[in-house]
Coordinates of C-alpha atoms in Angstrom, one line a residue:
M1 CA -31.0 173.1 -54.7
E2 CA -34.4 174.6 -55.8
K3 CA -37.3 173.3 -53.3
Q4 CA -39.9 171.1 -55.4
R5 CA -42.9 173.0 -55.9
K6 CA -46.2 171.6 -54.5
I7 CA -49.2 171.6 -56.5
R8 CA -51.9 171.9 -54.0
F9 CA -55.2 170.0 -55.2
G10 CA -58.9 170.6 -54.6
V11 CA -61.3 167.4 -54.6
V12 CA -64.4 167.4 -56.5
G13 CA -66.3 164.1 -55.7
S14 CA -66.2 161.4 -53.0
N15 CA -66.4 158.1 -54.4
F16 CA -64.2 155.0 -54.7
V17 CA -62.4 156.5 -58.2
T18 CA -61.6 159.5 -55.8
D19 CA -60.0 157.3 -53.1
W20 CA -57.9 155.5 -56.0
V21 CA -56.7 158.6 -57.4
L22 CA -55.8 160.2 -53.9
E23 CA -53.6 157.0 -53.4
G24 CA -52.2 157.1 -56.5
G25 CA -51.4 160.9 -55.6
K26 CA -49.6 160.2 -52.5
C27 CA -46.7 158.4 -54.7
D28 CA -45.8 161.7 -56.2
S29 CA -44.2 164.0 -53.9
R30 CA -45.3 167.2 -55.8
F31 CA -49.0 166.3 -55.1
E32 CA -50.9 167.6 -52.0
A33 CA -54.8 167.4 -51.6
T34 CA -55.4 170.7 -49.4
A35 CA -59.4 171.1 -50.0
L36 CA -62.3 169.0 -50.5
Y37 CA -65.9 170.3 -51.9
S38 CA -69.0 168.2 -51.4
R39 CA -72.8 169.0 -51.4
T40 CA -73.3 168.0 -47.6
P41 CA -71.2 169.1 -44.5
E42 CA -71.6 165.6 -43.2
R43 CA -70.1 164.1 -46.3
A44 CA -67.2 166.9 -46.3
K45 CA -66.2 166.4 -43.0
E46 CA -66.3 162.0 -43.1
Y47 CA -64.5 162.1 -46.5
S48 CA -61.7 164.7 -45.5
E49 CA -61.2 163.0 -42.3
K50 CA -61.0 159.7 -44.1
H51 CA -57.8 161.2 -46.5
R52 CA -56.5 163.8 -44.0
I53 CA -57.5 166.8 -46.5
P54 CA -57.2 169.7 -44.0
Y55 CA -60.2 172.0 -45.5
S56 CA -63.7 170.9 -46.6
F57 CA -66.1 172.9 -48.2
T58 CA -69.7 172.7 -49.3
S59 CA -69.7 175.5 -51.9
L60 CA -67.2 174.9 -54.7
E61 CA -67.2 178.5 -55.3
A62 CA -65.7 179.3 -51.8
M63 CA -63.2 176.4 -52.3
L64 CA -61.8 178.2 -55.5
E65 CA -61.7 181.7 -53.7
S66 CA -60.2 180.4 -50.9
G67 CA -56.1 180.5 -52.1
L68 CA -55.7 176.9 -50.9
V69 CA -55.7 175.3 -54.3
D70 CA -53.6 175.5 -57.4
A71 CA -55.6 172.7 -59.5
V72 CA -58.8 170.6 -59.0
Y73 CA -59.6 166.9 -59.9
I74 CA -63.2 166.7 -60.6
A75 CA -64.8 162.9 -60.1
S76 CA -68.4 164.4 -59.9
P77 CA -71.4 162.6 -62.1
N78 CA -70.7 163.2 -66.0
A79 CA -73.1 165.5 -66.2
C80 CA -71.7 168.0 -64.0
H81 CA -68.2 168.0 -65.6
A82 CA -68.2 170.7 -67.8
E83 CA -70.0 173.3 -65.5
Q84 CA -67.8 172.1 -62.8
S85 CA -64.6 172.4 -65.0
I86 CA -65.4 175.4 -66.7
L87 CA -66.2 177.2 -62.9
C88 CA -62.4 176.1 -61.7
M89 CA -60.8 177.4 -64.9
E90 CA -62.4 180.6 -64.8
H91 CA -61.2 181.1 -61.3
G92 CA -57.7 180.2 -62.7
K93 CA -57.3 176.4 -61.8
H94 CA -55.8 173.7 -63.4
V95 CA -58.6 171.0 -64.0
L96 CA -58.0 167.0 -63.8
C97 CA -61.4 165.8 -65.0
E98 CA -62.4 162.2 -64.8
K99 CA -63.6 160.4 -68.2
P100 CA -65.7 161.0 -69.9
L101 CA -64.4 164.5 -70.0
A102 CA -67.9 165.7 -70.8
G103 CA -71.5 164.3 -71.8
N104 CA -71.0 165.3 -75.4
A105 CA -68.5 167.0 -77.7
R106 CA -70.0 170.6 -77.6
E107 CA -69.4 170.5 -74.1
V108 CA -65.8 169.4 -74.3
E109 CA -65.3 172.7 -76.7
R110 CA -66.7 174.7 -74.0
M111 CA -64.3 173.5 -71.6
I112 CA -61.2 173.6 -74.2
R113 CA -61.8 177.0 -74.9
A114 CA -62.4 178.0 -70.9
S115 CA -58.8 176.5 -70.5
R116 CA -57.0 178.4 -73.2
D117 CA -59.0 181.6 -72.3
N118 CA -57.8 181.2 -69.0
G119 CA -54.5 179.8 -69.6
V120 CA -54.8 176.8 -67.7
V121 CA -54.3 173.0 -68.0
L122 CA -57.4 170.7 -68.9
M123 CA -56.8 167.2 -69.0
E124 CA -58.9 164.2 -69.0
A125 CA -58.2 161.6 -66.2
M126 CA -57.8 158.7 -68.7
K127 CA -55.5 156.4 -66.9
N128 CA -54.9 153.5 -69.3
T129 CA -53.3 155.7 -72.0
L130 CA -50.6 157.3 -69.7
S131 CA -49.6 153.4 -68.3
P132 CA -46.3 152.3 -68.9
G133 CA -48.0 149.5 -70.6
F134 CA -49.8 152.1 -73.3
D135 CA -46.1 153.4 -73.7
A136 CA -44.9 149.9 -74.5
I137 CA -47.5 149.5 -77.0
R138 CA -46.7 153.0 -78.7
R139 CA -43.1 152.2 -78.7
N140 CA -43.4 148.3 -80.3
L141 CA -46.1 149.4 -82.7
P142 CA -43.5 149.7 -85.5
R143 CA -42.4 146.2 -84.9
I144 CA -45.8 144.5 -85.9
G145 CA -45.6 146.4 -89.5
K146 CA -48.8 147.8 -91.3
V147 CA -51.6 147.9 -88.7
R148 CA -54.9 146.6 -90.2
R149 CA -57.1 146.1 -86.9
Y150 CA -57.8 147.1 -83.7
V151 CA -59.9 145.2 -81.2
A152 CA -60.5 146.3 -77.8
S153 CA -63.2 144.6 -75.5
Y154 CA -64.4 145.9 -71.9
C155 CA -67.3 144.3 -70.6
Q156 CA -67.7 144.3 -66.9
Y157 CA -71.4 143.4 -65.5
S158 CA -72.6 145.8 -63.0
S159 CA -74.3 145.2 -59.5
R160 CA -76.0 148.2 -60.3
Y161 CA -77.7 146.6 -62.9
D162 CA -79.0 143.8 -60.5
K163 CA -80.8 146.7 -58.7
L164 CA -82.4 147.8 -62.2
K165 CA -83.9 144.6 -62.7
E166 CA -85.3 145.1 -59.1
G167 CA -86.8 148.6 -60.4
I168 CA -84.3 150.7 -58.2
V169 CA -82.5 153.1 -60.9
L170 CA -79.3 154.4 -59.3
N171 CA -77.0 156.8 -61.0
A172 CA -74.9 154.4 -63.3
F173 CA -78.3 153.9 -65.5
K174 CA -79.6 157.3 -65.7
P175 CA -79.3 159.2 -69.0
E176 CA -79.9 162.8 -67.0
L177 CA -76.4 162.0 -65.6
C178 CA -74.9 161.3 -68.9
N179 CA -74.2 157.5 -67.9
G180 CA -74.7 154.6 -69.6
A181 CA -72.2 151.5 -70.9
L182 CA -70.6 153.8 -73.4
M183 CA -69.5 156.8 -71.1
D184 CA -68.8 154.6 -68.1
I185 CA -66.7 151.9 -69.9
G186 CA -66.8 152.0 -73.4
V187 CA -64.8 155.3 -73.2
Y188 CA -61.9 152.8 -72.3
T189 CA -61.9 151.3 -75.6
I190 CA -62.4 154.3 -77.7
F191 CA -59.5 156.9 -76.4
P192 CA -56.8 154.7 -76.6
L193 CA -57.7 153.9 -80.5
I194 CA -57.6 157.6 -81.1
A195 CA -54.4 158.5 -79.3
L196 CA -52.8 155.8 -81.5
F197 CA -54.4 156.2 -84.9
G198 CA -56.4 159.3 -84.8
K199 CA -60.3 159.6 -85.3
P200 CA -61.9 157.4 -87.5
L201 CA -63.4 158.2 -91.0
S202 CA -66.7 156.2 -90.4
V203 CA -68.5 154.7 -87.4
K204 CA -71.4 152.0 -87.7
A205 CA -72.6 150.9 -84.1
S206 CA -75.3 149.0 -82.4
G207 CA -76.1 148.9 -78.6
L208 CA -79.0 147.7 -76.6
L209 CA -81.3 150.4 -74.5
L210 CA -82.5 149.6 -71.0
P211 CA -85.8 150.8 -69.7
T212 CA -84.4 153.9 -68.4
G213 CA -83.1 154.9 -72.0
A214 CA -79.4 154.5 -71.0
D215 CA -77.6 151.8 -73.1
G216 CA -76.4 148.5 -71.4
E217 CA -73.7 147.1 -74.0
G218 CA -73.0 148.2 -77.6
C219 CA -70.2 148.0 -80.1
A220 CA -68.9 149.9 -82.9
L221 CA -67.0 149.4 -86.3
M222 CA -65.0 152.0 -87.2
G223 CA -63.1 152.6 -90.3
Y224 CA -59.8 154.3 -91.5
D225 CA -58.2 154.6 -94.5
D226 CA -56.3 151.1 -94.3
M227 CA -57.4 149.5 -91.5
D228 CA -60.6 149.3 -89.2
A229 CA -61.2 148.9 -85.7
V230 CA -64.1 147.2 -83.7
V231 CA -64.6 148.0 -79.8
F232 CA -67.1 146.0 -77.2
Y233 CA -68.4 147.4 -74.2
S234 CA -70.9 146.3 -71.5
K235 CA -72.2 146.6 -68.0
I236 CA -74.7 143.8 -68.1
T237 CA -72.4 140.6 -69.3
D238 CA -68.7 139.9 -68.7
S239 CA -65.9 139.4 -70.8
Y240 CA -62.8 137.8 -70.7
L241 CA -61.3 138.4 -74.0
P242 CA -58.1 140.2 -74.3
S243 CA -57.6 143.5 -76.7
E244 CA -55.5 143.4 -79.7
I245 CA -53.9 145.3 -82.4
Q246 CA -53.2 143.0 -85.5
G247 CA -50.3 144.3 -88.0
E248 CA -49.0 142.4 -91.2
E249 CA -46.2 141.2 -89.3
G250 CA -47.6 140.6 -86.0
S251 CA -49.9 141.3 -83.2
I252 CA -49.9 143.0 -79.9
L253 CA -52.2 141.4 -77.2
I254 CA -53.3 143.7 -74.3
D255 CA -54.8 141.7 -71.2
R256 CA -57.1 144.4 -70.1
I257 CA -57.7 147.7 -72.2
N258 CA -59.3 149.7 -69.1
S259 CA -56.4 148.8 -66.7
I260 CA -53.2 147.5 -68.9
G261 CA -51.1 144.9 -67.2
E262 CA -49.3 142.8 -69.5
V263 CA -48.9 143.5 -73.0
R264 CA -47.5 140.7 -75.3
L265 CA -45.8 141.0 -78.9
K266 CA -46.1 138.1 -81.0
L267 CA -44.7 138.5 -84.6
R268 CA -45.3 135.9 -87.6
N269 CA -41.3 134.9 -87.3
G270 CA -42.0 133.3 -84.4
T271 CA -41.0 136.0 -81.7
E272 CA -42.9 136.1 -78.7
E273 CA -42.4 138.7 -75.5
V274 CA -43.6 140.3 -72.8
I275 CA -43.1 143.8 -73.6
A276 CA -44.7 145.2 -70.5
K277 CA -46.0 143.8 -67.0
M278 CA -48.3 145.5 -64.4
P279 CA -46.0 148.0 -62.1
E280 CA -46.2 147.8 -58.5
T281 CA -47.0 151.4 -58.3
S282 CA -50.7 152.5 -58.3
A283 CA -52.3 152.8 -62.0
Y284 CA -53.3 156.5 -60.8
F285 CA -50.1 157.8 -60.2
Y286 CA -49.3 158.1 -63.8
E287 CA -52.1 160.4 -64.5
I288 CA -51.6 162.6 -61.5
A289 CA -47.6 162.8 -62.6
E290 CA -48.3 163.6 -66.0
F291 CA -50.8 166.4 -65.3
I292 CA -48.3 167.9 -62.6
N293 CA -45.6 167.4 -65.3
V294 CA -47.7 169.5 -67.6
I295 CA -48.4 172.1 -65.3
V296 CA -44.8 172.6 -64.3
S297 CA -43.6 172.3 -67.5
G298 CA -45.9 175.1 -68.8
R299 CA -46.7 173.2 -72.0
G300 CA -50.2 173.8 -71.8
E301 CA -51.5 170.2 -72.2
S302 CA -50.9 166.5 -72.5
F303 CA -49.4 165.0 -75.5
I304 CA -51.4 161.9 -75.0
N305 CA -54.2 162.8 -72.8
S306 CA -54.5 165.9 -75.1
C307 CA -57.6 168.2 -75.7
A308 CA -57.7 167.1 -79.1
N309 CA -57.8 163.6 -78.3
S310 CA -60.6 164.3 -75.7
L311 CA -62.5 166.0 -78.3
A312 CA -62.3 163.5 -81.0
T313 CA -63.1 160.8 -78.7
A314 CA -66.3 162.9 -77.3
E315 CA -67.3 163.2 -81.1
V316 CA -67.1 159.7 -82.0
M317 CA -69.4 158.8 -78.8
D318 CA -71.8 161.6 -79.9
V319 CA -72.0 159.5 -83.4
I320 CA -72.6 156.1 -81.4
R321 CA -75.2 157.3 -79.0
K322 CA -77.1 159.1 -82.0
Q323 CA -77.1 155.6 -84.0
I324 CA -78.1 153.3 -81.1
G325 CA -80.3 155.8 -79.8
V326 CA -78.8 157.5 -76.7
V327 CA -80.3 161.0 -75.6
Y328 CA -79.3 163.1 -73.0
P329 CA -81.0 165.9 -71.8
I330 CA -77.8 168.2 -72.5
D331 CA -78.1 167.3 -76.3
K332 CA -81.3 169.3 -76.5

């Protein structure tokens, strides 16, 4: 029997999301974290020891030239995604990059071009659309008849907002890092919409700008030929609303659009059933497994977290930011 191929990962970024992704990776026997890049030797040593990563670097280029990695997971600040991803791909490495894929659509286009020029995989680490719950939504959509409305809400009060009110500006609310409510959590409501129904024909948005120039919360109404969609997102309020897809014959109710657990189907004929429940496996396992599947299959990109879906999401977010007045240095 042929020995299972290991994909050796380099890691860029040492935060709590990286912790979760590394834990998810342990559930896939093909995943192997072999190297870590961090800006300071102290942090590189601390984090590599924490996760038993054998090699650490303070130079990204040195890690890429080491011969130790086949792919790179990037979880650096949003403003760094494009340049770091392109550098990795130019060194022939596959890239799994945290959401949002980049600060604007122009940067996403550059990243896609680099992946194709170098024959490597580029995938956005959008975990909710690769979950079993999202798969259940896709499979059961025909049961609710003609879809007329998509409603998604993700509002989660950030402790960093408390710091902002004290006059301390942390990364979460810095436009120079391409941060803010839309980029950090609003993207979770928009990407699934596009993965299911494609890019909307129209976008009307409103939102609240904070003193830093980042957005604290917002909403957007998006139009299609025969349906509409509305999304709400916030880092300065909480919400306990589920998300919902409404069809002429029934609805699909989603407990949390950012981390899909329970999904229920309710039909007009009285049928009601749970079509998905939160699996015991880490939610991050599924994005790691999909990324590795794409690499080993040679198919080039994910069918769900495709480059086209990432680009369309970035284009919609560019429109929203323009309408509410959020400007990043990379836009100029």
